[in-house]
CSV table of C-alpha atoms in Angstrom, one decimal:
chain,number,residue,atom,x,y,z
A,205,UNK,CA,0.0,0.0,0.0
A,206,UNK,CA,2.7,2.7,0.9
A,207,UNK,CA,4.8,1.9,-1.8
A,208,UNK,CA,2.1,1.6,-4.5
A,209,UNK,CA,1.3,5.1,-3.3
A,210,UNK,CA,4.3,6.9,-4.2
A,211,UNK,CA,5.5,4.6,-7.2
A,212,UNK,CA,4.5,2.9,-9.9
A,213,UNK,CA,5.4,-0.1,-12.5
A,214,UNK,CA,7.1,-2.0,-9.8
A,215,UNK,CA,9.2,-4.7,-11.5
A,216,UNK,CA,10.7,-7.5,-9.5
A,217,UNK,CA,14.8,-7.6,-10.3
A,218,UNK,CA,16.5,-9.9,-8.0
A,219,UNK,CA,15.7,-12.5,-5.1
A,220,UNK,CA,17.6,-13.5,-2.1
A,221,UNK,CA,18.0,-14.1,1.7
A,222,UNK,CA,17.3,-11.4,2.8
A,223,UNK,CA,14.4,-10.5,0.6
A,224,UNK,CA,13.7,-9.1,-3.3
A,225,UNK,CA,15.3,-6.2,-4.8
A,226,UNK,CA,12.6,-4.2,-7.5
A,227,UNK,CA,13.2,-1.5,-10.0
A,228,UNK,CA,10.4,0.8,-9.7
A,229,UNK,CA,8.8,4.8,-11.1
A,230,UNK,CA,8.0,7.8,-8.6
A,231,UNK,CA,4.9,8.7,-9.4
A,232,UNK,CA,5.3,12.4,-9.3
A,233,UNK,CA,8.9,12.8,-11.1
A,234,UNK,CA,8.6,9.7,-13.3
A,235,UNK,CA,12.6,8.8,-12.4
A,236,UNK,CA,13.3,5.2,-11.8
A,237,UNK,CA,14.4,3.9,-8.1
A,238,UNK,CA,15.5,0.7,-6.8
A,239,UNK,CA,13.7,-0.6,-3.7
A,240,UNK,CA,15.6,-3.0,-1.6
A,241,UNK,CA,12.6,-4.5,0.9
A,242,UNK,CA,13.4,-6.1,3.5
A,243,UNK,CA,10.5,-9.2,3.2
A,244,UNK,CA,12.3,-11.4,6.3
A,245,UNK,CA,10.5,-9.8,9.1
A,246,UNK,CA,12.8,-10.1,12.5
A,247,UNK,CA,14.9,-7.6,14.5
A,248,UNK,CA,18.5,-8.9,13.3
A,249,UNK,CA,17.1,-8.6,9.4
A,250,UNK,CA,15.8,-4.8,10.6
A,251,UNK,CA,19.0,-4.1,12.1
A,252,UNK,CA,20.7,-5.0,9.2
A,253,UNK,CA,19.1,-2.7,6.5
A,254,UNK,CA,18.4,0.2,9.1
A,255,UNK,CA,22.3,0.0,8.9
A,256,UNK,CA,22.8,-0.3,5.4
A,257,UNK,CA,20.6,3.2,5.3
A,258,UNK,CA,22.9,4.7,7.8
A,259,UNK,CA,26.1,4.3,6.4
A,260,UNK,CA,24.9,5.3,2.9
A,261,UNK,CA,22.5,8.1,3.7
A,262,UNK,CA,24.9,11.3,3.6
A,263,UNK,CA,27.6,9.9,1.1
A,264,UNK,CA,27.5,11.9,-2.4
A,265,UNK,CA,29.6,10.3,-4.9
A,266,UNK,CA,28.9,9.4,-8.4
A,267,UNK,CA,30.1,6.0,-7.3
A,268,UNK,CA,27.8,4.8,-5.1
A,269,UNK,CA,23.4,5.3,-4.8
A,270,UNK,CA,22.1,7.9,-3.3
A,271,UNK,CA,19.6,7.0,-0.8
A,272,UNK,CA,16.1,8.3,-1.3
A,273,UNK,CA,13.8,7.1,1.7
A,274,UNK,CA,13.5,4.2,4.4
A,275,UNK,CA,9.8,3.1,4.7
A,276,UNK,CA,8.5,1.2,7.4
A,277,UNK,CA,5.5,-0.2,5.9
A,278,UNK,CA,2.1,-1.7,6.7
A,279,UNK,CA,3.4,-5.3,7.1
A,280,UNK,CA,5.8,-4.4,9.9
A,281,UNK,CA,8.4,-4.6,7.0
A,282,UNK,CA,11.2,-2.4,5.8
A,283,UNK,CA,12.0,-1.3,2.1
A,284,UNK,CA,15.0,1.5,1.5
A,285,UNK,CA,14.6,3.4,-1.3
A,286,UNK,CA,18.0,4.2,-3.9
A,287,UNK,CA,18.3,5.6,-6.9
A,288,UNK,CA,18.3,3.0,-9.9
A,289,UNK,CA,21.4,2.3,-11.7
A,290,UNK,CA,21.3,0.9,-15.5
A,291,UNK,CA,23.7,-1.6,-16.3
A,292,UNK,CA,25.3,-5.3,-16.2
A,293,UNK,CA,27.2,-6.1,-13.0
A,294,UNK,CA,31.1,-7.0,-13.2
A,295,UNK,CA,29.9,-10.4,-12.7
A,296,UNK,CA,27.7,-10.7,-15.8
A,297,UNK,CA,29.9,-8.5,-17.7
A,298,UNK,CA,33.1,-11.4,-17.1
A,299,UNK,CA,30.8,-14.3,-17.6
A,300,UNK,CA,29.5,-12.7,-21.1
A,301,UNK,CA,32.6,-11.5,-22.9
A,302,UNK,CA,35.3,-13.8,-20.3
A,303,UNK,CA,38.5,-12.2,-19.2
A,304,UNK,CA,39.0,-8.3,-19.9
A,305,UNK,CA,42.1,-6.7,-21.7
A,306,UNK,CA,44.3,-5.1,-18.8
A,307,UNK,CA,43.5,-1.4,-19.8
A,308,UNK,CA,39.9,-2.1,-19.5
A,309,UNK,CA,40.5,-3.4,-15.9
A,310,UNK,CA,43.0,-0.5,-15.1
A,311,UNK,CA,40.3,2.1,-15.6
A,312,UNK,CA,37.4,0.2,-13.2
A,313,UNK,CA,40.1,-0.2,-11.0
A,314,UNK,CA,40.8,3.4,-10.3
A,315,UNK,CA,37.4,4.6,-10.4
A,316,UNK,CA,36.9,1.6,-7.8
A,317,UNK,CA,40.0,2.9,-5.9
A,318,UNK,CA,38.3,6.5,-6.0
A,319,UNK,CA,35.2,5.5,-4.1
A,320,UNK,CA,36.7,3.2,-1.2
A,321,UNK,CA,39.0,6.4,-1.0
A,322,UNK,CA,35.7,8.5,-0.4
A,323,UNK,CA,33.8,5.7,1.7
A,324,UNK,CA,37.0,5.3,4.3
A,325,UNK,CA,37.4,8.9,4.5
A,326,UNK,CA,34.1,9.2,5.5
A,327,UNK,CA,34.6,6.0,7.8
A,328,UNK,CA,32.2,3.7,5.9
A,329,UNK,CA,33.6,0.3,5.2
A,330,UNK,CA,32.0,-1.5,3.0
A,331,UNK,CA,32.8,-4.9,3.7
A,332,UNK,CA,31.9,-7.0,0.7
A,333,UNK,CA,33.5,-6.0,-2.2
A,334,UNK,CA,33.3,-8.5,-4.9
A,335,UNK,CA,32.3,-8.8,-9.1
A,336,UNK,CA,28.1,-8.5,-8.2
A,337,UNK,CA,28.7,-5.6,-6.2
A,338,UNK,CA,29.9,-3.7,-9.1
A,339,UNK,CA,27.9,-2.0,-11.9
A,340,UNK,CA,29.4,-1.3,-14.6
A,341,UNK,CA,28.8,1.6,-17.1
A,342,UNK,CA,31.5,1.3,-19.9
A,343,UNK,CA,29.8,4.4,-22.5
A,344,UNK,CA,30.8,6.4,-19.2
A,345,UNK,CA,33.8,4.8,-18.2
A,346,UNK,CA,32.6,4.5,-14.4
A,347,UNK,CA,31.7,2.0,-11.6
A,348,UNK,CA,29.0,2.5,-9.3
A,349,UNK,CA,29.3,-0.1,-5.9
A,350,UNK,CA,26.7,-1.4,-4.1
A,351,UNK,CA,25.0,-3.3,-1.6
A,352,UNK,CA,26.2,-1.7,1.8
A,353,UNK,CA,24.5,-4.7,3.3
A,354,UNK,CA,27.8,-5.8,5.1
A,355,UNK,CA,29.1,-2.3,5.8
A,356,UNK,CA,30.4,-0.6,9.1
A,357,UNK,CA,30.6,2.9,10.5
A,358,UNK,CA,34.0,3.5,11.7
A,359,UNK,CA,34.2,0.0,13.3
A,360,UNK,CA,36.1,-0.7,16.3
A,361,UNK,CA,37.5,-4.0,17.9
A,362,UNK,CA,34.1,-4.2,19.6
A,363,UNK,CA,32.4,-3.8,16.5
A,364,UNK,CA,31.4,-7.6,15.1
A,365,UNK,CA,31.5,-8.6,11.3
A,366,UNK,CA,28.2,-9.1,9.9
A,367,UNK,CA,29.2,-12.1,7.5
A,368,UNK,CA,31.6,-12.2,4.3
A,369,UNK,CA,32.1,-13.6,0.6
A,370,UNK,CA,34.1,-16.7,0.3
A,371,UNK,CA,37.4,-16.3,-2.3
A,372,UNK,CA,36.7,-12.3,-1.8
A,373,UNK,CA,37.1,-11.7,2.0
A,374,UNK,CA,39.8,-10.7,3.8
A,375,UNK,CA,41.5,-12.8,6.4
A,376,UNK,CA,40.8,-10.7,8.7
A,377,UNK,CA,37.3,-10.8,7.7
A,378,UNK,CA,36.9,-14.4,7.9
A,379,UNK,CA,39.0,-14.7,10.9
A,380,UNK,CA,36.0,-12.7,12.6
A,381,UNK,CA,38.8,-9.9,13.5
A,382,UNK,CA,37.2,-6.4,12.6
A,383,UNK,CA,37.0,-4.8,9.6
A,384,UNK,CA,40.0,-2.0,8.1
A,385,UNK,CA,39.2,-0.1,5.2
A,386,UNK,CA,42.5,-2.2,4.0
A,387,UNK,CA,40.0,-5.4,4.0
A,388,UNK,CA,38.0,-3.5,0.9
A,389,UNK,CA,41.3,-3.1,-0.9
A,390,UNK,CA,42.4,-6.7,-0.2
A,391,UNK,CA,38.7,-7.6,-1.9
A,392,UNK,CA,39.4,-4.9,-4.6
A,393,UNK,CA,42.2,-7.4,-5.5
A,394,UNK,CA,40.6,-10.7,-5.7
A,395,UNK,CA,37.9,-8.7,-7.8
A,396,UNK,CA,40.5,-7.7,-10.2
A,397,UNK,CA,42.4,-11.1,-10.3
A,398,UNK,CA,38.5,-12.5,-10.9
A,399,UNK,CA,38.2,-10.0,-13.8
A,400,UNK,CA,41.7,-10.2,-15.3
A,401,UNK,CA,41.5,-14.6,-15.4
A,402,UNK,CA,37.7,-14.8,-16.2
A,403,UNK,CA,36.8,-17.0,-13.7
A,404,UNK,CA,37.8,-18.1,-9.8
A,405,UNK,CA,40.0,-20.4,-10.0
A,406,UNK,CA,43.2,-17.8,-10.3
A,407,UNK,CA,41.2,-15.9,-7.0
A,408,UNK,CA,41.4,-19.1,-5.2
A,409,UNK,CA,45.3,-19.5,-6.1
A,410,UNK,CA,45.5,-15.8,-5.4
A,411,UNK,CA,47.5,-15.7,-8.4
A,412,UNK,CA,47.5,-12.5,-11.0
A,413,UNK,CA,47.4,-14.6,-15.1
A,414,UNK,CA,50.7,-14.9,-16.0
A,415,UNK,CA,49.3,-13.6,-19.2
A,416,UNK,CA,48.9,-9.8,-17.8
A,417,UNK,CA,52.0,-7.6,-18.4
């Protein structure tokens, strides 16, 4: 009811865990949104995305979503409303085309590198960087991350992971030890090995091709 109130043509993208992701129209401005909602009704699953809202709500960078509501609705449930953004993932881009040329992952690597150097500075760690996480936009040459679903606010040694990505994590991260904002870089890696070989194998070896100069 709330959400059919304010936007229209709501179109189911993704399922998962922790409920389904839509791409949706404000009714008033006709500009598309993404509506994460929270379907999984339970405190830790609130928690989780109330969160996810926090750490993203006053970041502006052409690199990440910006953050357009948090609605509790009728149900008792949550949905956080982003702006929508167009565009394969780095995952479905790899498993289309297979391994990119080295200058192609240069450039997402730097405007990767550009972001987490935003995010950190601002004391968000994102905490689950991997090939889904990024969309890419290659007309535009740029990266936007997201899903701040694992993310922390200037975590401390109290501060307790919230889960992680196997080949992607950090050691530190699987370990249980708290997050650095050198755990995203170490992911930033295993995401360009991933993207440079094609496939996970070399990010299980932790090996760069020997094919890249």
């Amino acid at each position: 009811g709330t959400l059919k109130a304010e936007y229209q043509d709501i179109e189911l993208i993704t399922e998962g865990g922790f409920g389904e992701t839509y791409k949706a129209q404000h009714i008033l401005t006709k500009e598309p949104v993404c509506i994460k909602h929270c379907s999984k009704i339970s405190p830790q699953h609130e928690k989780i995305l109330t969160e996810e809202a926090k750490a993203m709500w006053d970041l502006r960078h052409f690199s990440i979503p910006a953050i357009r509501n948090l609605l509790k609705l009728e149900d008792g449930t949550l949905a956080l409303i982003m702006s929508f953004i167009s565009g394969p993932t780095l995952e479905q881009v790899i498993k289309k085309t297979g391994p990119l040329e080295p200058e192609h992952v240069a450039w997402i690597t730097e405007r990767a590198l550009n972001v987490l150097r935003y995010m950190h500075y601002h004391g968000v760690v994102h905490g689950d960087i991997k090939p889904q996480n990024f969309i890419i936009q290659p007309k535009n040459h740029t990266v936007v991350l997201v899903d701040f679903g694992l993310s922390m606010i200037k975590p401390t040694g109290k501060t307790d992971n919230k889960g992680y990505t196997p080949h992607f994590a950090s050691p530190e991260q699987i370990k249980g030890i708290t997050l650095l904002p050198e755990s995203d870089f170490y992911s930033l890696g295993m995401t360009m090995i991933y993207t440079l070989s094609g496939g996970l194998e070399q990010v299980r070896k932790k090996e760069v091709p020997a094919s890249v100069p």
